[in-house]
Amino acid sequence: MASEPVLLQVGGLRPNSIGYVIMQRFLEGGWRVCIMDLPTVVFDAKHILPGCMHYATDLCNDEHIDLAIACIADNEPELKAMIYTAGYNRIGPVENYRIDDFEKTLRLNLVAPFICIQTLVKKRIEYNRIRNNDDPFGIVILGSNTSYIAKTNTAAYGASKAGVNHMAACLNRELALKGYFVTTLNFGPVSGTDMDRVTRAELHWQRGWDDEQYEN
C-alpha cells in the first residue's frame, strides 16, 4: 500500500487566511501536511490541526528556514510538493508608507520563498543522490492578481507579487530538467479571508461599491 503524499506548506495556519483554505483541500484530498508558520501561531493550541506536523519558523530568519526545511526533508520521504502561502500586505498611500513595511513586504513575499526553494532544492539534491531518487516535485508560490492589476495603495504588495511571477518563471526554466515544476497562483481575494475583507473595504472607498456589486 502506497504511503500518503506529503505537502510542505509555508504559512497559512490562521483560519482566516487563504493558505488555510488551500491546506484544507490538500487534507481532504488525502495528503499529510507539514506546516511552517510563526512561533506565536504554531504554539497557539487553537491553531493546531490534526494530520499536520507544525514547525515554528520565523521567515525573517534564514537560519530558521534552513533548520525547518532540513528537518522536514530529512524526515519526510514522501514529500512531494511545497506551496508558499505566507505573505505580508500593508495597504497605505505612498506619502505615508513606511520603508520598513516595504522591506518586510518584499522579504516575506519574495525573498523568503526564494530561500525556501533554494534550501529545499539543495536538500533534495542530496536526498536524490543518496537514494537514487528522481521523482518530480511541485513548487507553488501564492501570487495575486495585484501583480498585473494596478490598485491604489498597494505599490509594495503589487511589486512583490509581480516579482514572484517572474522569479517562478525563471526558476521553472532552470529547474525543470531536474524534475521541478515551479509556478504561481494568481487569483483575487477568497471569500471569508482577510484579503477579502481588505479588498471589499477598499473598493467601497475607491468606487463606492456595495456588497452586491463587489460579489458580482
mmCIF file of C-alpha atoms in Angstrom:
data_model
loop_
_atom_site.group_PDB
_atom_site.id
_atom_site.type_symbol
_atom_site.label_atom_id
_atom_site.label_comp_id
_atom_site.label_asym_id
_atom_site.label_seq_id
_atom_site.Cartn_x
_atom_site.Cartn_y
_atom_site.Cartn_z
ATOM 1 C CA MET A 1 0.000 0.000 0.000
ATOM 2 C CA ALA A 2 1.459 3.374 -1.034
ATOM 3 C CA SER A 3 2.191 5.950 1.645
ATOM 4 C CA GLU A 4 0.205 9.166 1.655
ATOM 5 C CA PRO A 5 1.924 12.055 -0.139
ATOM 6 C CA VAL A 6 3.270 14.885 1.999
ATOM 7 C CA LEU A 7 2.884 18.604 1.323
ATOM 8 C CA LEU A 8 5.167 21.236 2.829
ATOM 9 C CA GLN A 9 3.128 24.407 3.307
ATOM 10 C CA VAL A 10 4.809 27.632 4.384
ATOM 11 C CA GLY A 11 2.362 29.938 6.175
ATOM 12 C CA GLY A 12 -1.405 29.790 6.189
ATOM 13 C CA LEU A 13 -2.131 28.265 9.576
ATOM 14 C CA ARG A 14 -4.514 31.028 10.663
ATOM 15 C CA PRO A 15 -8.142 30.037 9.864
ATOM 16 C CA ASN A 16 -8.893 33.385 8.176
ATOM 17 C CA SER A 17 -6.070 33.061 5.625
ATOM 18 C CA ILE A 18 -6.082 31.901 2.012
ATOM 19 C CA GLY A 19 -3.394 29.384 2.924
ATOM 20 C CA TYR A 20 -5.736 27.729 5.391
ATOM 21 C CA VAL A 21 -8.304 27.176 2.641
ATOM 22 C CA ILE A 22 -5.649 25.595 0.413
ATOM 23 C CA MET A 23 -4.350 23.402 3.237
ATOM 24 C CA GLN A 24 -7.826 22.100 3.990
ATOM 25 C CA ARG A 25 -8.225 20.994 0.367
ATOM 26 C CA PHE A 26 -4.998 19.020 0.484
ATOM 27 C CA LEU A 27 -6.015 17.358 3.752
ATOM 28 C CA GLU A 28 -9.374 16.439 2.257
ATOM 29 C CA GLY A 29 -7.520 15.003 -0.756
ATOM 30 C CA GLY A 30 -5.605 12.526 1.398
ATOM 31 C CA TRP A 31 -2.351 14.425 1.785
ATOM 32 C CA ARG A 32 -0.437 14.856 5.018
ATOM 33 C CA VAL A 33 0.733 18.418 5.614
ATOM 34 C CA CYS A 34 3.878 19.805 7.236
ATOM 35 C CA ILE A 35 3.185 23.426 8.085
ATOM 36 C CA MET A 36 5.798 26.123 8.751
ATOM 37 C CA ASP A 37 4.456 29.243 10.446
ATOM 38 C CA LEU A 38 5.266 31.850 13.067
ATOM 39 C CA PRO A 39 6.090 30.528 16.557
ATOM 40 C CA THR A 40 3.266 32.649 18.021
ATOM 41 C CA VAL A 41 0.823 30.869 15.699
ATOM 42 C CA VAL A 42 2.224 27.346 15.955
ATOM 43 C CA PHE A 43 2.325 27.435 19.753
ATOM 44 C CA ASP A 44 -1.300 28.632 19.982
ATOM 45 C CA ALA A 45 -3.326 25.474 20.656
ATOM 46 C CA LYS A 46 -6.370 26.733 18.759
ATOM 47 C CA HIS A 47 -4.392 26.663 15.510
ATOM 48 C CA ILE A 48 -3.237 23.042 15.802
ATOM 49 C CA LEU A 49 -4.705 20.817 13.080
ATOM 50 C CA PRO A 50 -4.979 17.012 13.181
ATOM 51 C CA GLY A 51 -2.931 15.336 10.475
ATOM 52 C CA CYS A 52 -0.361 18.157 10.348
ATOM 53 C CA MET A 53 3.180 18.471 11.615
ATOM 54 C CA HIS A 54 3.797 22.000 12.893
ATOM 55 C CA TYR A 55 7.184 23.737 12.627
ATOM 56 C CA ALA A 56 7.707 27.107 14.342
ATOM 57 C CA THR A 57 9.571 29.250 11.804
ATOM 58 C CA ASP A 58 10.421 32.942 11.581
ATOM 59 C CA LEU A 59 10.551 33.650 7.835
ATOM 60 C CA CYS A 60 12.616 36.769 8.518
ATOM 61 C CA ASN A 61 15.363 34.498 9.862
ATOM 62 C CA ASP A 62 17.340 32.499 7.281
ATOM 63 C CA GLU A 63 18.591 30.043 9.898
ATOM 64 C CA HIS A 64 15.013 29.272 10.984
ATOM 65 C CA ILE A 65 14.086 28.489 7.381
ATOM 66 C CA ASP A 66 17.124 26.278 6.830
ATOM 67 C CA LEU A 67 16.566 24.285 10.023
ATOM 68 C CA ALA A 68 12.848 23.718 9.437
ATOM 69 C CA ILE A 69 13.181 22.647 5.806
ATOM 70 C CA ALA A 70 16.196 20.457 6.564
ATOM 71 C CA CYS A 71 14.235 18.698 9.307
ATOM 72 C CA ILE A 72 11.230 18.136 7.055
ATOM 73 C CA ALA A 73 13.299 16.997 4.073
ATOM 74 C CA ASP A 74 15.268 14.553 6.233
ATOM 75 C CA ASN A 75 12.221 13.018 7.910
ATOM 76 C CA GLU A 76 9.540 13.004 5.219
ATOM 77 C CA PRO A 77 10.480 10.601 2.381
ATOM 78 C CA GLU A 78 7.030 11.061 0.797
ATOM 79 C CA LEU A 79 7.432 14.845 0.467
ATOM 80 C CA LYS A 80 6.029 15.612 -2.995
ATOM 81 C CA ALA A 81 5.372 19.353 -3.130
ATOM 82 C CA MET A 82 5.781 22.712 -1.458
ATOM 83 C CA ILE A 83 3.341 25.603 -1.502
ATOM 84 C CA TYR A 84 4.324 29.017 -0.166
ATOM 85 C CA THR A 85 1.268 30.836 1.179
ATOM 86 C CA ALA A 86 2.859 33.190 3.716
ATOM 87 C CA GLY A 87 2.776 36.879 2.947
ATOM 88 C CA TYR A 88 2.504 40.445 4.143
ATOM 89 C CA ASN A 89 0.355 43.291 2.847
ATOM 90 C CA ARG A 90 0.277 46.711 4.493
ATOM 91 C CA ILE A 91 -2.000 48.977 2.451
ATOM 92 C CA GLY A 92 -1.341 52.713 2.525
ATOM 93 C CA PRO A 93 -0.731 55.847 0.423
ATOM 94 C CA VAL A 94 2.805 56.336 -0.825
ATOM 95 C CA GLU A 95 3.396 59.567 1.083
ATOM 96 C CA ASN A 96 2.742 57.835 4.399
ATOM 97 C CA TYR A 97 4.142 54.387 3.601
ATOM 98 C CA ARG A 98 6.825 53.144 6.000
ATOM 99 C CA ILE A 99 10.022 51.866 4.399
ATOM 100 C CA ASP A 100 10.284 49.065 6.946
ATOM 101 C CA ASP A 101 6.822 47.861 5.839
ATOM 102 C CA PHE A 102 8.013 47.963 2.212
ATOM 103 C CA GLU A 103 11.082 45.915 3.127
ATOM 104 C CA LYS A 104 9.028 43.428 5.153
ATOM 105 C CA THR A 105 6.634 43.025 2.216
ATOM 106 C CA LEU A 106 9.500 42.190 -0.132
ATOM 107 C CA ARG A 107 11.117 39.937 2.455
ATOM 108 C CA LEU A 108 8.053 37.789 3.166
ATOM 109 C CA ASN A 109 6.521 37.823 -0.317
ATOM 110 C CA LEU A 110 9.634 37.495 -2.487
ATOM 111 C CA VAL A 111 12.899 36.855 -0.622
ATOM 112 C CA ALA A 112 11.650 34.204 1.815
ATOM 113 C CA PRO A 113 10.063 31.965 -0.859
ATOM 114 C CA PHE A 114 13.338 32.094 -2.826
ATOM 115 C CA ILE A 115 15.265 30.996 0.273
ATOM 116 C CA CYS A 116 12.726 28.223 0.952
ATOM 117 C CA ILE A 117 13.079 26.936 -2.609
ATOM 118 C CA GLN A 118 16.866 27.218 -2.574
ATOM 119 C CA THR A 119 17.144 25.317 0.712
ATOM 120 C CA LEU A 120 14.698 22.650 -0.377
ATOM 121 C CA VAL A 121 16.403 22.084 -3.732
ATOM 122 C CA LYS A 122 19.805 21.720 -2.043
ATOM 123 C CA LYS A 123 18.405 19.195 0.427
ATOM 124 C CA ARG A 124 16.625 17.224 -2.283
ATOM 125 C CA ILE A 125 19.730 17.086 -4.482
ATOM 126 C CA GLU A 126 21.478 15.460 -1.539
ATOM 127 C CA TYR A 127 18.466 13.183 -0.880
ATOM 128 C CA ASN A 128 18.192 12.119 -4.524
ATOM 129 C CA ARG A 129 21.902 11.346 -4.780
ATOM 130 C CA ILE A 130 21.859 9.151 -1.678
ATOM 131 C CA ARG A 131 18.637 7.302 -2.535
ATOM 132 C CA ASN A 132 18.925 7.356 -6.343
ATOM 133 C CA ASN A 133 15.544 9.051 -6.471
ATOM 134 C CA ASP A 134 14.334 11.420 -9.196
ATOM 135 C CA ASP A 135 10.597 11.791 -8.516
ATOM 136 C CA PRO A 136 9.079 15.033 -9.888
ATOM 137 C CA PHE A 137 8.440 17.754 -7.316
ATOM 138 C CA GLY A 138 5.932 20.623 -7.473
ATOM 139 C CA ILE A 139 6.509 24.103 -6.037
ATOM 140 C CA VAL A 140 3.736 26.710 -5.942
ATOM 141 C CA ILE A 141 4.041 30.275 -4.659
ATOM 142 C CA LEU A 142 0.875 32.143 -3.796
ATOM 143 C CA GLY A 143 0.691 35.209 -6.031
ATOM 144 C CA SER A 144 -2.075 37.730 -6.558
ATOM 145 C CA ASN A 145 -3.952 39.405 -9.378
ATOM 146 C CA THR A 146 -2.486 42.597 -7.893
ATOM 147 C CA SER A 147 0.699 41.568 -9.707
ATOM 148 C CA TYR A 148 -0.861 42.640 -13.018
ATOM 149 C CA ILE A 149 -3.888 44.760 -11.988
ATOM 150 C CA ALA A 150 -2.901 48.154 -10.561
ATOM 151 C CA LYS A 151 -4.737 49.019 -7.343
ATOM 152 C CA THR A 152 -4.472 52.070 -5.132
ATOM 153 C CA ASN A 153 -2.279 51.977 -2.024
ATOM 154 C CA THR A 154 -0.723 48.608 -2.944
ATOM 155 C CA ALA A 155 2.540 49.552 -4.677
ATOM 156 C CA ALA A 156 4.751 47.443 -2.376
ATOM 157 C CA TYR A 157 2.458 44.428 -2.427
ATOM 158 C CA GLY A 158 1.926 44.582 -6.198
ATOM 159 C CA ALA A 159 5.660 44.928 -6.838
ATOM 160 C CA SER A 160 6.439 41.933 -4.637
ATOM 161 C CA LYS A 161 3.844 39.737 -6.362
ATOM 162 C CA ALA A 162 4.968 40.821 -9.845
ATOM 163 C CA GLY A 163 8.462 39.808 -8.771
ATOM 164 C CA VAL A 164 7.152 36.428 -7.620
ATOM 165 C CA ASN A 165 5.706 35.728 -11.070
ATOM 166 C CA HIS A 166 8.975 36.412 -12.859
ATOM 167 C CA MET A 167 11.047 34.600 -10.239
ATOM 168 C CA ALA A 168 8.875 31.494 -10.546
ATOM 169 C CA ALA A 169 9.121 31.573 -14.350
ATOM 170 C CA CYS A 170 12.923 31.787 -14.163
ATOM 171 C CA LEU A 171 13.160 29.032 -11.560
ATOM 172 C CA ASN A 172 10.841 26.785 -13.536
ATOM 173 C CA ARG A 173 13.050 27.206 -16.609
ATOM 174 C CA GLU A 174 16.176 26.493 -14.569
ATOM 175 C CA LEU A 175 14.885 23.567 -12.517
ATOM 176 C CA ALA A 176 12.620 21.768 -14.991
ATOM 177 C CA LEU A 177 15.347 19.398 -16.161
ATOM 178 C CA LYS A 178 15.967 18.439 -12.522
ATOM 179 C CA GLY A 179 12.346 17.395 -12.101
ATOM 180 C CA TYR A 180 10.839 20.504 -10.513
ATOM 181 C CA PHE A 181 7.699 22.332 -11.594
ATOM 182 C CA VAL A 182 7.581 25.921 -10.265
ATOM 183 C CA THR A 183 4.587 28.194 -10.726
ATOM 184 C CA THR A 184 2.402 30.805 -9.050
ATOM 185 C CA LEU A 185 -1.311 31.008 -8.288
ATOM 186 C CA ASN A 186 -2.579 34.497 -9.147
ATOM 187 C CA PHE A 187 -6.169 34.914 -8.046
ATOM 188 C CA GLY A 188 -8.248 37.546 -6.331
ATOM 189 C CA PRO A 189 -9.487 37.545 -2.745
ATOM 190 C CA VAL A 190 -11.006 34.317 -1.444
ATOM 191 C CA SER A 191 -14.363 34.758 0.281
ATOM 192 C CA GLY A 192 -14.167 34.896 4.065
ATOM 193 C CA THR A 193 -10.436 35.607 4.293
ATOM 194 C CA ASP A 194 -8.564 38.701 5.474
ATOM 195 C CA MET A 195 -7.778 39.701 1.882
ATOM 196 C CA ASP A 196 -11.476 39.536 1.046
ATOM 197 C CA ARG A 197 -12.254 41.930 3.899
ATOM 198 C CA VAL A 198 -9.481 44.379 2.921
ATOM 199 C CA THR A 199 -10.398 44.368 -0.791
ATOM 200 C CA ARG A 200 -14.099 44.788 -0.069
ATOM 201 C CA ALA A 201 -13.368 47.839 2.096
ATOM 202 C CA GLU A 202 -11.023 49.372 -0.482
ATOM 203 C CA LEU A 203 -13.487 49.007 -3.357
ATOM 204 C CA HIS A 204 -16.233 50.505 -1.209
ATOM 205 C CA TRP A 205 -13.967 53.501 -0.547
ATOM 206 C CA GLN A 206 -12.489 53.747 -4.060
ATOM 207 C CA ARG A 207 -15.543 53.052 -6.220
ATOM 208 C CA GLY A 208 -18.494 53.213 -3.867
ATOM 209 C CA TRP A 209 -19.316 49.525 -4.367
ATOM 210 C CA ASP A 210 -21.783 47.878 -2.041
ATOM 211 C CA ASP A 211 -21.578 44.166 -1.163
ATOM 212 C CA GLU A 212 -23.696 43.065 -4.128
ATOM 213 C CA GLN A 213 -21.546 44.926 -6.667
ATOM 214 C CA TYR A 214 -18.381 43.546 -5.092
ATOM 215 C CA GLU A 215 -19.571 39.937 -5.102
ATOM 216 C CA ASN A 216 -20.767 40.146 -8.685
#
